[in-house]
């Protein structure tokens, strides 16, 4: 194993010059994004610094209670983010609840699967493994859930006449919604398909690069990365299917009506 | 096969309670200004929007059957029908059964292969009428089925529906055209501001 090069604060300060370069460019070219750029960079630094603190505390505690609380908090943020990415949201608690519960189920299932089969740390909920794993799975599941739900709500709103035409001819809600549901799920799964296709050729994933920079042998890092991509693919699929089918259920009723009135105005 | 349709206090927001009966093989014209609630009434009967009150077909309550089964018996043709596939033909399970009616309405047999971008509004209305008739409903709810048609095509539609009415089909026909209302129906349901009343 080769050595690991620790970074000093001076190194980070040097790196931040690139942010200042961008700010300078925005001012020079009148892009008008210099202020937002600065705020985003500062947010990123503060958020990551806090995350570092939280993670060191969690890692030293190895407590099932605190680990699961951290996991729930992560899912809650992901749920808010997924809801924010919708052009047309479900009305009421559903906007937030459906995405969050789908992600919670999918990410928990896949994370626990990995922790109890492939990785098997002691104890199995060891936050050093559980939290980073959940973070990676959740991030991608969130994209799938957000794309799937957005495809469903915007698809149903724009194809309302087509869906109702089938209902009027005696189709069940399942039959009538099938084309929109299929299209939304395709949208949801495309990013992970593209990621898997491009990984290793066009892109080196951040996790793998991180491990290699940390001194892990490339072939070991690659094995981790492959497992992670399998987990991400599984989580995205389960999460997107749960969210889209749940959304299709919510946007119809027992009398097989299309209920677009259940979208937020 | 024919159907008697009874509405007993059917209502929903924007539609005051309607009580009304459509006899077997009867055609009633629904008239009233835009925004009077005519479309809301047809959609409520077809159970496409949440609604309250009672609707019976041949004495049987609507809720006694599944919604898809209800809509196969009580068909609804909206003013702007929807299409879900790429070509005209894909919307018909059995084109051979549709062909005579398609031709009776002045459309060519080749219409089957048209992409959905091709038919005009009036052609779509006629194709959707054939599509709705092929389900063999007992009651048909029509929302301005000839609004986009010229005189000749409108007459063909009136004749086609008239023949089905003689065969026992019951029809509720929304129309702005007073002359048409007088041609197709002997009873009229007037609507205004969500309220409705019957006149002979």
Short mmCIF file of C-alpha atoms in Angstrom, two decimals:
data_model
loop_
_atom_site.label_atom_id
_atom_site.label_comp_id
_atom_site.label_asym_id
_atom_site.label_seq_id
_atom_site.Cartn_x
_atom_site.Cartn_y
_atom_site.Cartn_z
CA UNK A 1 0.00 0.00 0.00
CA UNK A 2 1.37 3.41 -0.95
CA UNK A 3 1.27 6.29 1.52
CA UNK A 4 -1.66 8.64 2.01
CA UNK A 5 -0.99 12.35 1.52
CA UNK A 6 -2.85 14.37 4.15
CA UNK A 7 -4.11 17.82 3.12
CA UNK A 8 -3.40 20.94 5.17
CA UNK A 9 -5.67 23.99 5.39
CA UNK A 10 -3.15 25.88 3.29
CA UNK A 11 -3.66 23.35 0.48
CA UNK A 12 -7.42 24.01 0.59
CA UNK A 13 -6.88 27.76 0.62
CA UNK A 14 -4.76 27.37 -2.49
CA UNK A 15 -7.47 25.27 -4.14
CA UNK A 16 -10.09 27.89 -3.31
CA UNK A 17 -8.25 30.29 -5.62
CA UNK A 18 -10.06 28.46 -8.44
CA UNK A 19 -13.39 29.55 -6.96
CA UNK A 20 -12.13 33.11 -6.83
CA UNK A 21 -11.07 32.76 -10.47
CA UNK A 22 -14.64 31.82 -11.37
CA UNK A 23 -15.99 34.74 -9.37
CA UNK A 24 -13.59 37.02 -11.22
CA UNK A 25 -14.73 35.57 -14.56
CA UNK A 26 -18.36 36.13 -13.63
CA UNK A 27 -17.61 39.77 -12.84
CA UNK A 28 -15.49 40.32 -15.95
CA UNK A 29 -18.00 38.69 -18.31
CA UNK A 30 -21.05 40.08 -16.44
CA UNK A 31 -22.51 36.62 -15.89
CA UNK A 32 -24.19 37.81 -12.71
CA UNK A 33 -23.50 34.59 -10.82
CA UNK A 34 -20.53 35.69 -8.71
CA UNK A 35 -22.57 36.15 -5.54
CA UNK A 36 -24.41 32.83 -5.90
CA UNK A 37 -21.14 31.14 -6.71
CA UNK A 38 -19.55 32.42 -3.52
CA UNK A 39 -22.54 31.48 -1.39
CA UNK A 40 -22.64 27.98 -2.89
CA UNK A 41 -18.92 27.48 -2.27
CA UNK A 42 -19.20 28.68 1.32
CA UNK A 43 -22.25 26.47 1.87
CA UNK A 44 -20.37 23.48 0.51
CA UNK A 45 -17.40 24.10 2.81
CA UNK A 46 -19.56 24.62 5.90
CA UNK A 47 -21.81 21.62 5.13
CA UNK A 48 -18.89 19.30 4.55
CA UNK A 49 -17.03 20.54 7.63
CA UNK A 50 -20.12 19.86 9.73
CA UNK A 51 -20.53 16.48 8.06
CA UNK A 52 -16.92 15.68 8.97
CA UNK A 53 -17.67 16.50 12.59
CA UNK A 54 -20.89 14.50 12.59
CA UNK A 55 -19.20 11.52 10.97
CA UNK A 56 -16.26 11.46 13.42
CA UNK A 57 -18.71 11.58 16.31
CA UNK A 58 -20.86 8.84 14.79
CA UNK A 59 -17.84 6.67 14.04
CA UNK A 60 -16.58 6.94 17.59
CA UNK A 61 -20.00 6.18 19.08
CA UNK A 62 -20.94 3.14 16.92
CA UNK A 63 -24.44 3.44 18.34
CA UNK A 64 -27.41 1.89 16.50
CA UNK A 65 -29.63 4.72 17.75
CA UNK A 66 -27.43 7.58 16.50
CA UNK A 67 -26.62 5.78 13.26
CA UNK A 68 -30.29 5.28 12.44
CA UNK A 69 -31.10 8.87 13.43
CA UNK A 70 -28.42 10.09 11.03
CA UNK A 71 -29.87 7.82 8.34
CA UNK A 72 -33.38 9.16 8.89
CA UNK A 73 -32.09 12.74 8.72
CA UNK A 74 -30.38 11.95 5.40
CA UNK A 75 -33.57 10.45 3.98
CA UNK A 76 -35.53 13.49 5.18
CA UNK A 77 -33.19 15.86 3.31
CA UNK A 78 -33.32 13.65 0.23
CA UNK A 79 -37.13 13.69 0.37
CA UNK A 80 -37.17 17.46 0.48
CA UNK A 81 -34.75 17.66 -2.43
CA UNK A 82 -36.77 15.16 -4.51
CA UNK A 83 -39.97 17.13 -3.86
CA UNK A 84 -38.25 20.37 -4.84
CA UNK A 85 -37.32 18.88 -8.20
CA UNK A 86 -40.96 18.32 -9.22
CA UNK A 87 -42.55 20.66 -11.75
CA UNK A 88 -45.99 19.45 -10.65
CA UNK A 89 -46.16 18.23 -7.10
CA UNK A 90 -48.70 16.01 -5.40
CA UNK A 91 -50.90 18.03 -3.07
CA UNK A 92 -50.46 17.94 0.68
CA UNK A 93 -48.18 15.59 2.57
CA UNK A 94 -47.97 13.24 -0.40
CA UNK A 95 -45.52 15.55 -2.23
CA UNK A 96 -42.96 14.93 0.45
CA UNK A 97 -44.14 11.65 1.93
CA UNK A 98 -44.27 9.52 -1.20
CA UNK A 99 -40.74 10.34 -2.36
CA UNK A 100 -39.30 10.04 1.15
CA UNK A 101 -40.95 6.74 1.99
CA UNK A 102 -39.97 5.22 -1.37
CA UNK A 103 -36.36 6.29 -0.82
CA UNK A 104 -36.36 5.14 2.78
CA UNK A 105 -37.59 1.71 1.78
CA UNK A 106 -35.29 1.29 -1.23
CA UNK A 107 -32.13 2.68 0.38
CA UNK A 108 -32.67 0.82 3.66
CA UNK A 109 -33.31 -2.46 1.87
CA UNK A 110 -30.23 -2.19 -0.33
CA UNK A 111 -27.93 -0.85 2.39
CA UNK A 112 -28.89 -3.56 4.87
CA UNK A 113 -28.50 -6.14 2.11
CA UNK A 114 -24.93 -4.97 1.42
CA UNK A 115 -24.06 -4.73 5.11
CA UNK A 116 -25.28 -8.21 5.93
CA UNK A 117 -23.96 -10.03 2.85
CA UNK A 118 -20.99 -8.54 0.99
CA UNK A 119 -19.41 -6.23 3.57
CA UNK A 120 -20.30 -7.73 6.96
CA UNK A 121 -18.65 -5.19 9.29
CA UNK A 122 -18.78 -5.76 13.08
CA UNK A 123 -21.32 -4.74 14.21
CA UNK A 124 -23.26 -4.78 10.95
CA UNK A 125 -24.57 -1.24 11.52
CA UNK A 126 -21.04 0.16 11.98
CA UNK A 127 -21.56 3.78 10.82
CA UNK A 128 -18.16 3.84 9.10
CA UNK A 129 -19.71 1.54 6.50
CA UNK A 130 -23.43 2.16 6.87
CA UNK A 131 -23.47 5.96 6.51
CA UNK A 132 -21.22 6.40 3.44
CA UNK A 133 -22.96 3.47 1.75
CA UNK A 134 -26.39 4.91 2.47
CA UNK A 135 -25.25 8.31 1.25
CA UNK A 136 -24.15 6.99 -2.12
CA UNK A 137 -27.24 4.84 -2.60
CA UNK A 138 -29.57 7.59 -1.42
CA UNK A 139 -28.07 10.22 -3.70
CA UNK A 140 -28.73 8.12 -6.78
CA UNK A 141 -32.07 6.75 -5.61
CA UNK A 142 -33.17 10.34 -5.10
CA UNK A 143 -32.41 11.13 -8.74
CA UNK A 144 -34.41 8.11 -9.87
CA UNK A 145 -37.36 8.87 -7.61
CA UNK A 146 -37.41 12.55 -8.61
CA UNK A 147 -37.22 11.77 -12.34
CA UNK A 148 -39.83 9.03 -12.06
CA UNK A 149 -42.33 11.15 -10.14
CA UNK A 150 -41.75 14.14 -12.37
CA UNK A 151 -42.33 11.99 -15.45
CA UNK A 152 -45.53 10.64 -13.93
CA UNK A 153 -47.09 13.92 -12.85
CA UNK A 154 -46.11 15.92 -15.93
CA UNK A 155 -46.92 12.97 -18.21
CA UNK A 156 -50.40 12.56 -16.76
CA UNK A 157 -51.07 16.30 -16.86
CA UNK A 158 -50.01 16.63 -20.49
CA UNK A 159 -51.60 13.36 -21.65
CA UNK A 160 -54.80 13.68 -19.67
CA UNK A 161 -57.06 13.43 -22.73
CA UNK A 162 -55.31 10.26 -23.93
CA UNK A 163 -55.51 8.61 -20.51
CA UNK A 164 -59.16 9.54 -20.06
CA UNK A 165 -59.94 8.33 -23.60
CA UNK A 166 -58.88 4.85 -22.55
CA UNK A 167 -60.78 5.05 -19.28
CA UNK A 168 -63.90 6.08 -21.19
CA UNK A 169 -63.62 3.05 -23.42
CA UNK A 170 -63.67 0.82 -20.36
CA UNK A 171 -59.97 0.43 -19.58
CA UNK A 172 -58.93 -0.01 -15.94
CA UNK A 173 -56.75 2.65 -14.35
CA UNK A 174 -53.81 0.28 -14.63
CA UNK A 175 -54.27 -0.16 -18.38
CA UNK A 176 -54.94 3.52 -18.97
CA UNK A 177 -51.89 4.71 -17.06
CA UNK A 178 -49.50 2.02 -18.31
CA UNK A 179 -47.86 4.06 -21.11
CA UNK A 180 -47.16 7.02 -18.80
CA UNK A 181 -45.97 4.75 -15.99
CA UNK A 182 -43.60 2.92 -18.34
CA UNK A 183 -42.20 6.15 -19.73
CA UNK A 184 -41.63 7.58 -16.23
CA UNK A 185 -39.82 4.45 -15.10
CA UNK A 186 -37.65 4.51 -18.22
CA UNK A 187 -36.73 8.14 -17.44
CA UNK A 188 -35.92 7.15 -13.87
CA UNK A 189 -33.63 4.28 -14.82
CA UNK A 190 -31.78 5.96 -17.70
CA UNK A 191 -29.19 7.85 -15.58
CA UNK A 192 -27.93 4.70 -13.83
CA UNK A 193 -27.81 2.83 -17.15
CA UNK A 194 -25.79 5.69 -18.64
CA UNK A 195 -23.55 5.84 -15.58
CA UNK A 196 -22.78 2.14 -15.75
CA UNK A 197 -22.08 2.35 -19.49
CA UNK A 198 -19.69 5.27 -19.16
CA UNK A 199 -17.97 4.27 -15.92
CA UNK A 200 -14.38 3.22 -16.44
CA UNK A 201 -14.26 4.58 -19.96
CA UNK A 202 -15.28 8.19 -19.74
CA UNK A 203 -15.56 8.71 -16.02
CA UNK A 204 -13.70 7.48 -12.97
CA UNK A 205 -16.21 7.44 -10.12
CA UNK A 206 -15.45 9.71 -7.18
CA UNK A 207 -15.57 6.92 -4.64
CA UNK A 208 -13.05 4.80 -6.46
CA UNK A 209 -10.78 7.76 -7.10
CA UNK A 210 -11.03 8.60 -3.40
CA UNK A 211 -10.00 5.13 -2.35
CA UNK A 212 -7.07 5.15 -4.77
CA UNK A 213 -5.94 8.56 -3.50
CA UNK A 214 -6.28 7.10 -0.01
CA UNK A 215 -3.74 4.42 -0.91
CA UNK A 216 -5.96 1.44 -1.77
CA UNK A 217 -4.76 -0.76 -4.65
CA UNK A 218 -6.74 -0.01 -7.82
CA UNK A 219 -8.04 -3.56 -8.27
CA UNK A 220 -9.46 -3.46 -4.73
CA UNK A 221 -11.01 -0.04 -5.30
CA UNK A 222 -12.55 -1.32 -8.52
CA UNK A 223 -14.24 -4.21 -6.71
CA UNK A 224 -15.79 -1.79 -4.24
CA UNK A 225 -16.93 0.44 -7.05
CA UNK A 226 -18.60 -2.43 -8.90
CA UNK A 227 -20.47 -3.47 -5.77
CA UNK A 228 -21.54 0.13 -5.16
CA UNK A 229 -22.89 0.48 -8.69
CA UNK A 230 -24.88 -2.74 -8.29
CA UNK A 231 -26.33 -1.39 -5.06
CA UNK A 232 -27.10 1.97 -6.63
CA UNK A 233 -28.83 0.30 -9.58
CA UNK A 234 -30.90 -1.84 -7.20
CA UNK A 235 -31.85 1.08 -4.98
CA UNK A 236 -32.79 3.28 -7.94
CA UNK A 237 -34.98 0.56 -9.43
CA UNK A 238 -36.81 -0.26 -6.21
CA UNK A 239 -37.22 3.40 -5.22
CA UNK A 240 -38.45 4.54 -8.63
CA UNK A 241 -40.95 1.68 -8.96
CA UNK A 242 -42.33 2.33 -5.47
CA UNK A 243 -42.62 6.08 -6.05
CA UNK A 244 -44.14 5.87 -9.54
CA UNK A 245 -46.63 3.11 -8.68
CA UNK A 246 -47.51 4.94 -5.46
CA UNK A 247 -48.01 8.14 -7.43
CA UNK A 248 -50.15 6.37 -10.03
CA UNK A 249 -52.26 4.96 -7.20
CA UNK A 250 -52.66 8.39 -5.63
CA UNK A 251 -53.56 10.11 -8.91
CA UNK A 252 -56.40 7.68 -9.61
CA UNK A 253 -59.18 6.34 -7.39
CA UNK A 254 -61.26 3.22 -6.78
CA UNK A 255 -63.73 4.29 -9.50
CA UNK A 256 -60.87 4.35 -12.00
CA UNK A 257 -60.89 8.12 -12.40
CA UNK A 258 -57.86 10.24 -13.18
CA UNK A 259 -57.50 12.53 -10.15
CA UNK A 260 -55.32 15.42 -11.30
CA UNK A 261 -57.10 17.48 -8.65
CA UNK A 262 -54.71 15.75 -6.25
CA UNK A 263 -51.80 17.66 -7.76
CA UNK A 264 -50.81 20.88 -6.02
CA UNK A 265 -52.24 23.91 -7.81
CA UNK B 1 -79.91 -4.40 -25.82
CA UNK B 2 -81.05 -0.99 -24.67
CA UNK B 3 -80.82 1.08 -21.56
CA UNK B 4 -82.89 3.38 -19.42
CA UNK B 5 -80.78 5.89 -17.55
CA UNK B 6 -82.01 7.46 -14.31
CA UNK B 7 -80.28 10.37 -12.60
CA UNK B 8 -81.46 11.03 -9.06
CA UNK B 9 -79.97 14.17 -7.50
CA UNK B 10 -76.68 13.79 -9.35
CA UNK B 11 -74.38 16.65 -8.35
CA UNK B 12 -70.83 17.87 -7.95
CA UNK B 13 -69.21 21.30 -7.49
CA UNK B 14 -70.43 23.44 -10.40
CA UNK B 15 -73.41 21.19 -11.03
CA UNK B 16 -76.67 21.58 -9.07
CA UNK B 17 -78.53 18.32 -8.39
CA UNK B 18 -79.98 16.85 -11.59
CA UNK B 19 -82.89 14.42 -11.57
CA UNK B 20 -83.77 13.20 -14.98
CA UNK B 21 -84.57 10.02 -16.91
CA UNK B 22 -83.51 8.99 -20.36
CA UNK B 23 -85.83 6.32 -21.81
CA UNK B 24 -84.65 3.34 -23.83
CA UNK B 25 -83.89 4.41 -27.38
CA UNK B 26 -84.50 8.07 -26.61
CA UNK B 27 -82.32 10.98 -27.73
CA UNK B 28 -82.41 14.07 -25.52
CA UNK B 29 -80.58 17.25 -26.53
CA UNK B 30 -78.70 19.18 -23.83
CA UNK B 31 -78.62 22.92 -24.45
CA UNK B 32 -77.27 25.95 -22.70
CA UNK B 33 -74.55 28.60 -22.89
CA UNK B 34 -70.85 27.82 -22.49
CA UNK B 35 -69.99 27.21 -18.86
CA UNK B 36 -73.51 26.06 -18.03
CA UNK B 37 -72.18 22.72 -16.75
CA UNK B 38 -73.06 20.53 -19.75
CA UNK B 39 -69.65 18.86 -19.91
CA UNK B 40 -69.59 18.50 -16.10
CA UNK B 41 -72.92 16.68 -16.31
CA UNK B 42 -71.72 14.22 -18.96
CA UNK B 43 -68.47 13.58 -17.08
CA UNK B 44 -70.36 13.03 -13.84
CA UNK B 45 -72.67 10.48 -15.50
CA UNK B 46 -69.64 8.68 -16.97
CA UNK B 47 -68.14 8.77 -13.44
CA UNK B 48 -64.98 10.49 -14.63
CA UNK B 49 -64.96 13.05 -11.82
CA UNK B 50 -65.94 12.61 -8.17
CA UNK B 51 -69.69 13.17 -7.89
CA UNK B 52 -72.59 12.42 -5.58
CA UNK B 53 -76.14 11.28 -6.05
CA UNK B 54 -77.56 8.26 -7.75
CA UNK B 55 -77.26 7.04 -11.31
CA UNK B 56 -79.03 3.88 -12.44
CA UNK B 57 -78.96 1.93 -15.67
CA UNK B 58 -82.04 -0.29 -16.17
CA UNK B 59 -82.64 0.09 -12.44
CA UNK B 60 -79.18 -1.08 -11.47
CA UNK B 61 -77.07 1.30 -9.38
CA UNK B 62 -73.84 2.47 -10.95
CA UNK B 63 -71.85 1.49 -7.87
CA UNK B 64 -73.05 -2.11 -8.25
CA UNK B 65 -70.68 -2.54 -11.15
CA UNK B 66 -67.01 -1.67 -11.65
CA UNK B 67 -66.27 1.72 -13.19
CA UNK B 68 -64.76 0.19 -16.38
CA UNK B 69 -67.87 -1.98 -16.82
CA UNK B 70 -70.07 1.10 -16.29
CA UNK B 71 -68.19 3.10 -18.92
CA UNK B 72 -68.50 0.29 -21.46
CA UNK B 73 -72.28 0.51 -21.02
CA UNK B 74 -72.50 4.28 -20.71
CA UNK B 75 -70.09 5.71 -23.30
CA UNK B 76 -68.91 9.30 -23.34
CA UNK B 77 -67.53 11.16 -26.35
CA UNK B 78 -65.81 14.40 -25.27
CA UNK B 79 -65.64 17.48 -27.48
CA UNK B 80 -61.90 16.96 -27.88
CA UNK B 81 -61.29 13.22 -27.80
CA UNK B 82 -57.90 11.86 -26.73
CA UNK B 83 -55.53 9.58 -28.61
CA UNK B 84 -52.84 7.45 -27.05
CA UNK B 85 -51.10 5.72 -29.98
CA UNK B 86 -49.09 6.84 -33.02
CA UNK B 87 -51.50 5.85 -35.76
CA UNK B 88 -55.28 5.96 -36.20
CA UNK B 89 -55.62 2.19 -36.61
CA UNK B 90 -53.98 1.38 -33.27
CA UNK B 91 -56.95 2.95 -31.49
CA UNK B 92 -59.31 0.34 -32.91
CA UNK B 93 -59.17 -3.25 -31.70
CA UNK B 94 -61.02 -4.41 -34.81
CA UNK B 95 -60.71 -2.17 -37.88
CA UNK B 96 -62.86 -4.50 -39.97
CA UNK B 97 -65.76 -3.80 -37.61
CA UNK B 98 -65.02 -0.07 -37.75
CA UNK B 99 -64.72 0.14 -41.55
CA UNK B 100 -68.43 0.43 -42.50
CA UNK B 101 -69.01 3.24 -40.01
CA UNK B 102 -65.75 5.00 -40.90
CA UNK B 103 -66.85 4.99 -44.53
CA UNK B 104 -70.41 5.99 -43.68
CA UNK B 105 -68.93 9.09 -42.04
CA UNK B 106 -67.05 9.98 -45.22
CA UNK B 107 -63.58 8.86 -44.20
CA UNK B 108 -61.44 6.56 -46.37
CA UNK B 109 -60.38 3.04 -45.41
CA UNK B 110 -56.75 4.20 -45.60
CA UNK B 111 -57.39 6.36 -42.53
CA UNK B 112 -56.32 3.29 -40.57
CA UNK B 113 -52.69 3.93 -41.52
CA UNK B 114 -52.71 7.68 -40.93
CA UNK B 115 -50.34 9.01 -38.27
CA UNK B 116 -52.31 10.84 -35.56
CA UNK B 117 -50.82 14.13 -36.75
CA UNK B 118 -52.83 13.86 -39.97
CA UNK B 119 -56.58 13.86 -39.16
CA UNK B 120 -58.22 17.28 -38.74
CA UNK B 121 -60.30 18.14 -35.67
CA UNK B 122 -63.48 17.12 -37.51
CA UNK B 123 -61.95 13.85 -38.70
CA UNK B 124 -60.82 13.06 -35.18
CA UNK B 125 -64.32 13.68 -33.85
CA UNK B 126 -65.79 11.24 -36.36
CA UNK B 127 -63.10 8.61 -35.69
CA UNK B 128 -63.70 8.93 -31.95
CA UNK B 129 -67.44 8.48 -32.50
CA UNK B 130 -66.81 5.21 -34.34
CA UNK B 131 -64.39 4.16 -31.60
CA UNK B 132 -67.03 4.83 -28.93
CA UNK B 133 -69.79 3.02 -30.88
CA UNK B 134 -67.63 -0.10 -31.32
CA UNK B 135 -67.76 -0.70 -27.56
CA UNK B 136 -71.52 -1.16 -28.10
CA UNK B 137 -72.75 1.04 -25.25
CA UNK B 138 -76.39 1.12 -24.14
CA UNK B 139 -76.21 4.85 -23.50
CA UNK B 140 -74.02 7.35 -25.33
CA UNK B 141 -73.14 10.81 -23.99
CA UNK B 142 -72.14 13.12 -26.84
CA UNK B 143 -70.41 16.48 -26.27
CA UNK B 144 -70.76 18.62 -29.41
CA UNK B 145 -69.95 15.74 -31.76
CA UNK B 146 -70.41 17.83 -34.91
CA UNK B 147 -68.91 21.15 -33.74
CA UNK B 148 -65.98 20.94 -36.16
CA UNK B 149 -67.90 19.39 -39.07
CA UNK B 150 -69.30 20.85 -42.26
CA UNK B 151 -73.00 20.39 -43.05
CA UNK B 152 -72.54 17.16 -45.04
CA UNK B 153 -70.41 15.45 -42.44
CA UNK B 154 -72.72 16.58 -39.65
CA UNK B 155 -75.68 15.07 -41.48
CA UNK B 156 -73.79 11.77 -41.83
CA UNK B 157 -73.14 11.78 -38.07
CA UNK B 158 -76.79 12.55 -37.32
CA UNK B 159 -77.90 9.70 -39.58
CA UNK B 160 -75.46 7.21 -38.08
CA UNK B 161 -76.51 8.03 -34.53
CA UNK B 162 -80.17 8.20 -35.54
CA UNK B 163 -79.96 4.64 -36.86
CA UNK B 164 -78.41 3.47 -33.59
CA UNK B 165 -81.11 5.27 -31.61
CA UNK B 166 -83.74 3.39 -33.61
CA UNK B 167 -81.88 0.21 -32.69
CA UNK B 168 -82.35 1.07 -29.00
CA UNK B 169 -79.34 3.25 -28.13
CA UNK B 170 -80.16 6.04 -25.66
CA UNK B 171 -78.36 9.31 -26.30
CA UNK B 172 -77.71 12.51 -24.37
CA UNK B 173 -76.55 14.98 -27.02
CA UNK B 174 -74.96 18.31 -26.09
CA UNK B 175 -75.29 20.81 -28.92
CA UNK B 176 -75.19 24.56 -29.45
CA UNK B 177 -77.01 24.22 -32.76
CA UNK B 178 -80.75 24.76 -32.19
CA UNK B 179 -81.70 23.37 -35.58
CA UNK B 180 -79.69 20.24 -34.86
CA UNK B 181 -81.26 19.87 -31.41
CA UNK B 182 -84.70 20.02 -33.04
CA UNK B 183 -83.68 17.44 -35.66
CA UNK B 184 -82.25 14.83 -33.31
CA UNK B 185 -84.36 15.16 -30.18
CA UNK B 186 -87.91 15.66 -29.01
CA UNK B 187 -87.04 16.46 -25.42
CA UNK B 188 -84.48 19.01 -24.24
CA UNK B 189 -82.48 19.41 -21.08
CA UNK B 190 -81.70 23.09 -20.56
CA UNK B 191 -78.74 24.10 -18.45
CA UNK B 192 -77.60 27.43 -17.11
CA UNK B 193 -75.24 28.27 -14.29
CA UNK B 194 -75.02 24.63 -13.22
CA UNK B 195 -78.82 24.24 -12.98
CA UNK B 196 -80.91 22.19 -15.34
CA UNK B 197 -84.55 21.70 -16.29
CA UNK B 198 -86.38 19.61 -18.85
CA UNK B 199 -88.55 21.02 -21.65
CA UNK B 200 -90.41 19.35 -24.46
#
